């Protein structure tokens, strides 16, 4: 697609964005668990995928996110998993806290005013560690990471010649 065609269009998602120390920990674990880990800067947990949207929708999502009230929580990243069909290897939680599900629910509810209906598939909390993985299977990571989550973000996915890059557009405290 040309730049002109892309103008005013954004591939958007709400996500949890790891702080630097957590990011380094996840990256280390990804290097140990995967042959071709995703770039460290790309590590995140998607909460709600919004897809391709225009500027007006982006403004609406921003306002909606500002109205979300949800509690902070801790994530224990203690489980490797895989989406075999998508050949994704990921890191997740064996026992996701209820507050995480509540945050996803609150976001899905909030963006309804923007005309966005979240997909009905159950939410599988995961941080993609590797794509085109040879071995997209589960297991236990060598180390358990604890992530204190105090905010969520709205991010944009941008294709580049070197692969996809993510840009945080806005952040909200929990
Ligand atoms: P993935 O890592 O499991 O591929 C940006 O693309 C983020 O949105 C990624 O975390 C990606 O998840 C997620 N994503 C992309 N397409 C999606 C879809 N159709 N449904 C849900 N999440 C999606």
mmCIF file of C-alpha atoms and ligand atoms in Angstrom:
data_model
loop_
_atom_site.group_PDB
_atom_site.id
_atom_site.type_symbol
_atom_site.label_atom_id
_atom_site.label_comp_id
_atom_site.label_asym_id
_atom_site.label_seq_id
_atom_site.Cartn_x
_atom_site.Cartn_y
_atom_site.Cartn_z
ATOM 1 C CA UNK A 1 0.000 0.000 0.000
ATOM 2 C CA UNK A 2 1.321 3.507 -0.777
ATOM 3 C CA UNK A 3 1.839 6.148 1.925
ATOM 4 C CA UNK A 4 -1.110 8.121 0.579
ATOM 5 C CA UNK A 5 -3.401 5.152 0.855
ATOM 6 C CA UNK A 6 -2.225 4.613 4.444
ATOM 7 C CA UNK A 7 -2.786 8.226 5.495
ATOM 8 C CA UNK A 8 -5.311 8.424 8.321
ATOM 9 C CA UNK A 9 -5.480 4.637 8.688
ATOM 10 C CA UNK A 10 -4.124 2.879 11.738
ATOM 11 C CA UNK A 11 -3.817 -0.775 12.760
ATOM 12 C CA UNK A 12 -4.671 -0.428 16.427
ATOM 13 C CA UNK A 13 -4.722 -2.516 19.577
ATOM 14 C CA UNK A 14 -4.924 -2.018 23.324
ATOM 15 C CA UNK A 15 -2.102 -3.748 25.137
ATOM 16 C CA UNK A 16 -0.019 -4.130 28.258
ATOM 17 C CA UNK A 17 3.445 -2.759 27.618
ATOM 18 C CA UNK A 18 6.210 -4.208 29.812
ATOM 19 C CA UNK A 19 8.423 -1.848 31.798
ATOM 20 C CA UNK A 20 12.119 -2.026 30.838
ATOM 21 C CA UNK A 21 13.162 -4.549 33.490
ATOM 22 C CA UNK A 22 10.245 -6.871 32.686
ATOM 23 C CA UNK A 23 10.933 -6.460 28.967
ATOM 24 C CA UNK A 24 14.564 -7.487 29.460
ATOM 25 C CA UNK A 25 13.429 -10.510 31.486
ATOM 26 C CA UNK A 26 10.946 -11.611 28.820
ATOM 27 C CA UNK A 27 13.532 -11.105 26.063
ATOM 28 C CA UNK A 28 16.025 -13.288 27.921
ATOM 29 C CA UNK A 29 13.422 -15.978 28.311
ATOM 30 C CA UNK A 30 12.461 -15.679 24.619
ATOM 31 C CA UNK A 31 16.099 -16.172 23.581
ATOM 32 C CA UNK A 32 16.267 -19.301 25.713
ATOM 33 C CA UNK A 33 12.941 -20.718 24.478
ATOM 34 C CA UNK A 34 12.949 -19.771 20.773
ATOM 35 C CA UNK A 35 15.279 -19.916 17.810
ATOM 36 C CA UNK A 36 13.999 -16.682 16.269
ATOM 37 C CA UNK A 37 12.632 -14.456 19.021
ATOM 38 C CA UNK A 38 10.685 -11.313 18.059
ATOM 39 C CA UNK A 39 12.563 -8.019 18.578
ATOM 40 C CA UNK A 40 12.734 -7.057 22.248
ATOM 41 C CA UNK A 41 11.005 -3.728 21.542
ATOM 42 C CA UNK A 42 7.963 -5.607 20.170
ATOM 43 C CA UNK A 43 7.171 -7.621 23.315
ATOM 44 C CA UNK A 44 3.675 -6.868 24.653
ATOM 45 C CA UNK A 45 0.392 -8.465 25.651
ATOM 46 C CA UNK A 46 -2.573 -7.545 23.449
ATOM 47 C CA UNK A 47 -5.784 -6.837 25.390
ATOM 48 C CA UNK A 48 -8.085 -5.949 22.522
ATOM 49 C CA UNK A 49 -7.270 -5.984 18.811
ATOM 50 C CA UNK A 50 -9.090 -3.150 17.003
ATOM 51 C CA UNK A 51 -7.795 -3.693 13.463
ATOM 52 C CA UNK A 52 -7.563 -1.062 10.726
ATOM 53 C CA UNK A 53 -9.252 2.165 11.829
ATOM 54 C CA UNK A 54 -9.483 5.787 10.699
ATOM 55 C CA UNK A 55 -8.622 8.982 12.614
ATOM 56 C CA UNK A 56 -12.175 9.495 13.897
ATOM 57 C CA UNK A 57 -12.280 5.978 15.344
ATOM 58 C CA UNK A 58 -8.842 6.487 16.898
ATOM 59 C CA UNK A 59 -10.091 9.638 18.652
ATOM 60 C CA UNK A 60 -13.150 7.756 19.885
ATOM 61 C CA UNK A 61 -11.036 4.846 21.221
ATOM 62 C CA UNK A 62 -8.814 7.329 23.071
ATOM 63 C CA UNK A 63 -11.802 8.939 24.777
ATOM 64 C CA UNK A 64 -13.341 5.589 25.573
ATOM 65 C CA UNK A 65 -10.094 4.318 27.132
ATOM 66 C CA UNK A 66 -9.953 7.407 29.333
ATOM 67 C CA UNK A 67 -13.294 6.397 30.852
ATOM 68 C CA UNK A 68 -12.137 2.883 31.795
ATOM 69 C CA UNK A 69 -11.725 2.311 35.528
ATOM 70 C CA UNK A 70 -9.836 -0.881 36.384
ATOM 71 C CA UNK A 71 -7.547 -2.057 39.162
ATOM 72 C CA UNK A 72 -3.780 -2.685 38.875
ATOM 73 C CA UNK A 73 -2.641 -6.298 39.153
ATOM 74 C CA UNK A 74 0.350 -8.629 39.079
ATOM 75 C CA UNK A 75 0.954 -11.146 36.319
ATOM 76 C CA UNK A 76 2.936 -14.305 36.966
ATOM 77 C CA UNK A 77 4.441 -15.286 33.627
ATOM 78 C CA UNK A 78 5.001 -18.986 34.161
ATOM 79 C CA UNK A 79 3.708 -20.763 31.088
ATOM 80 C CA UNK A 80 4.892 -21.303 27.529
ATOM 81 C CA UNK A 81 2.195 -21.959 24.975
ATOM 82 C CA UNK A 82 1.668 -22.089 21.257
ATOM 83 C CA UNK A 83 -0.818 -21.311 18.523
ATOM 84 C CA UNK A 84 0.128 -24.132 16.170
ATOM 85 C CA UNK A 85 -1.839 -22.859 13.168
ATOM 86 C CA UNK A 86 -0.252 -19.392 13.393
ATOM 87 C CA UNK A 87 3.107 -20.958 14.379
ATOM 88 C CA UNK A 88 3.365 -18.618 17.338
ATOM 89 C CA UNK A 89 5.206 -19.459 20.541
ATOM 90 C CA UNK A 90 4.116 -17.390 23.487
ATOM 91 C CA UNK A 91 4.553 -16.670 27.169
ATOM 92 C CA UNK A 92 1.526 -16.468 29.430
ATOM 93 C CA UNK A 93 0.104 -17.237 32.843
ATOM 94 C CA UNK A 94 -1.145 -20.562 34.182
ATOM 95 C CA UNK A 95 -3.547 -18.589 36.410
ATOM 96 C CA UNK A 96 -4.430 -15.197 34.892
ATOM 97 C CA UNK A 97 -5.775 -12.839 37.586
ATOM 98 C CA UNK A 98 -9.466 -11.915 37.468
ATOM 99 C CA UNK A 99 -8.452 -8.236 37.213
ATOM 100 C CA UNK A 100 -6.894 -8.891 33.782
ATOM 101 C CA UNK A 101 -10.152 -10.340 32.439
ATOM 102 C CA UNK A 102 -12.051 -7.427 33.994
ATOM 103 C CA UNK A 103 -9.793 -4.910 32.236
ATOM 104 C CA UNK A 104 -10.330 -6.613 28.854
ATOM 105 C CA UNK A 105 -14.069 -6.679 29.512
ATOM 106 C CA UNK A 106 -14.118 -3.014 30.526
ATOM 107 C CA UNK A 107 -12.261 -2.040 27.336
ATOM 108 C CA UNK A 108 -14.579 -4.109 25.129
ATOM 109 C CA UNK A 109 -17.556 -2.460 26.825
ATOM 110 C CA UNK A 110 -16.061 1.057 26.550
ATOM 111 C CA UNK A 111 -15.366 0.875 22.790
ATOM 112 C CA UNK A 112 -18.943 -0.108 21.957
ATOM 113 C CA UNK A 113 -19.773 3.622 21.747
ATOM 114 C CA UNK A 114 -17.298 3.768 18.843
ATOM 115 C CA UNK A 115 -19.305 1.121 17.023
ATOM 116 C CA UNK A 116 -16.664 -1.534 17.736
ATOM 117 C CA UNK A 117 -17.895 -4.980 18.699
ATOM 118 C CA UNK A 118 -15.161 -7.175 20.198
ATOM 119 C CA UNK A 119 -14.882 -10.705 18.862
ATOM 120 C CA UNK A 120 -16.541 -13.393 20.935
ATOM 121 C CA UNK A 121 -13.514 -15.724 20.997
ATOM 122 C CA UNK A 122 -12.234 -16.297 24.511
ATOM 123 C CA UNK A 123 -9.297 -14.063 25.424
ATOM 124 C CA UNK A 124 -6.032 -16.008 25.650
ATOM 125 C CA UNK A 125 -3.544 -13.739 27.434
ATOM 126 C CA UNK A 126 -0.181 -14.137 25.730
ATOM 127 C CA UNK A 127 3.054 -12.381 24.846
ATOM 128 C CA UNK A 128 4.260 -13.525 21.428
ATOM 129 C CA UNK A 129 7.884 -14.652 21.751
ATOM 130 C CA UNK A 130 8.398 -16.057 18.279
ATOM 131 C CA UNK A 131 6.627 -16.189 14.918
ATOM 132 C CA UNK A 132 7.087 -18.868 12.271
ATOM 133 C CA UNK A 133 8.190 -20.990 15.203
ATOM 134 C CA UNK A 134 9.490 -24.469 14.390
ATOM 135 C CA UNK A 135 8.181 -25.754 17.664
ATOM 136 C CA UNK A 136 5.112 -23.755 18.722
ATOM 137 C CA UNK A 137 4.437 -25.962 21.735
ATOM 138 C CA UNK A 138 3.846 -25.393 25.408
ATOM 139 C CA UNK A 139 6.025 -26.063 28.385
ATOM 140 C CA UNK A 140 7.517 -24.314 31.318
ATOM 141 C CA UNK A 141 9.905 -21.393 30.942
ATOM 142 C CA UNK A 142 13.284 -21.733 32.659
ATOM 143 C CA UNK A 143 12.336 -18.850 34.902
ATOM 144 C CA UNK A 144 9.103 -17.406 36.297
ATOM 145 C CA UNK A 145 8.684 -13.672 35.829
ATOM 146 C CA UNK A 146 6.506 -11.413 37.901
ATOM 147 C CA UNK A 147 5.113 -8.329 36.138
ATOM 148 C CA UNK A 148 3.447 -5.567 38.112
ATOM 149 C CA UNK A 149 0.912 -4.018 35.736
ATOM 150 C CA UNK A 150 0.029 -0.406 36.479
ATOM 151 C CA UNK A 151 -1.094 0.871 33.071
ATOM 152 C CA UNK A 152 -2.420 -0.092 29.667
ATOM 153 C CA UNK A 153 -1.666 1.461 26.278
ATOM 154 C CA UNK A 154 -3.140 2.072 22.856
ATOM 155 C CA UNK A 155 -0.611 1.000 20.228
ATOM 156 C CA UNK A 156 -0.297 1.144 16.473
ATOM 157 C CA UNK A 157 1.282 -1.533 14.330
ATOM 158 C CA UNK A 158 3.359 -0.228 11.433
ATOM 159 C CA UNK A 159 4.882 -2.360 8.698
ATOM 160 C CA UNK A 160 8.514 -1.508 7.909
ATOM 161 C CA UNK A 161 10.961 -3.113 5.461
ATOM 162 C CA UNK A 162 12.541 -4.808 8.505
ATOM 163 C CA UNK A 163 9.278 -6.203 9.807
ATOM 164 C CA UNK A 164 6.482 -4.863 11.921
ATOM 165 C CA UNK A 165 7.118 -2.086 14.452
ATOM 166 C CA UNK A 166 4.789 -0.964 17.239
ATOM 167 C CA UNK A 167 4.248 2.598 18.398
ATOM 168 C CA UNK A 168 2.583 3.476 21.709
ATOM 169 C CA UNK A 169 0.087 6.264 21.039
ATOM 170 C CA UNK A 170 -1.284 6.770 24.544
ATOM 171 C CA UNK A 171 -1.154 5.361 28.080
ATOM 172 C CA UNK A 172 -3.663 5.156 30.944
ATOM 173 C CA UNK A 173 -3.020 4.397 34.604
ATOM 174 C CA UNK A 174 -4.879 1.566 36.289
HETATM 175 P P1 LIG B 1 -0.279 -12.125 18.071
HETATM 176 O O1 LIG B 1 0.980 -11.653 18.726
HETATM 177 O O2 LIG B 1 -0.897 -13.300 18.729
HETATM 178 O O3 LIG B 1 -0.135 -12.271 16.584
HETATM 179 C C1 LIG B 1 -0.492 -6.513 16.912
HETATM 180 O O4 LIG B 1 -0.602 -7.174 15.709
HETATM 181 C C2 LIG B 1 -1.021 -7.360 18.034
HETATM 182 O O5 LIG B 1 -2.395 -7.659 17.790
HETATM 183 C C3 LIG B 1 -0.319 -8.699 18.219
HETATM 184 O O6 LIG B 1 -0.173 -8.926 19.605
HETATM 185 C C4 LIG B 1 -1.248 -9.708 17.622
HETATM 186 O O7 LIG B 1 -1.324 -10.922 18.296
HETATM 187 C C5 LIG B 1 -2.589 -9.047 17.804
HETATM 188 N N1 LIG B 1 -3.492 -9.421 16.719
HETATM 189 C C6 LIG B 1 -3.255 -9.315 15.411
HETATM 190 N N2 LIG B 1 -4.329 -9.731 14.706
HETATM 191 C C7 LIG B 1 -5.258 -10.110 15.596
HETATM 192 C C8 LIG B 1 -6.570 -10.637 15.515
HETATM 193 N N3 LIG B 1 -7.173 -10.842 14.342
HETATM 194 N N4 LIG B 1 -7.213 -10.920 16.662
HETATM 195 C C9 LIG B 1 -6.629 -10.723 17.850
HETATM 196 N N5 LIG B 1 -5.396 -10.221 17.998
HETATM 197 C C10 LIG B 1 -4.719 -9.913 16.900
#
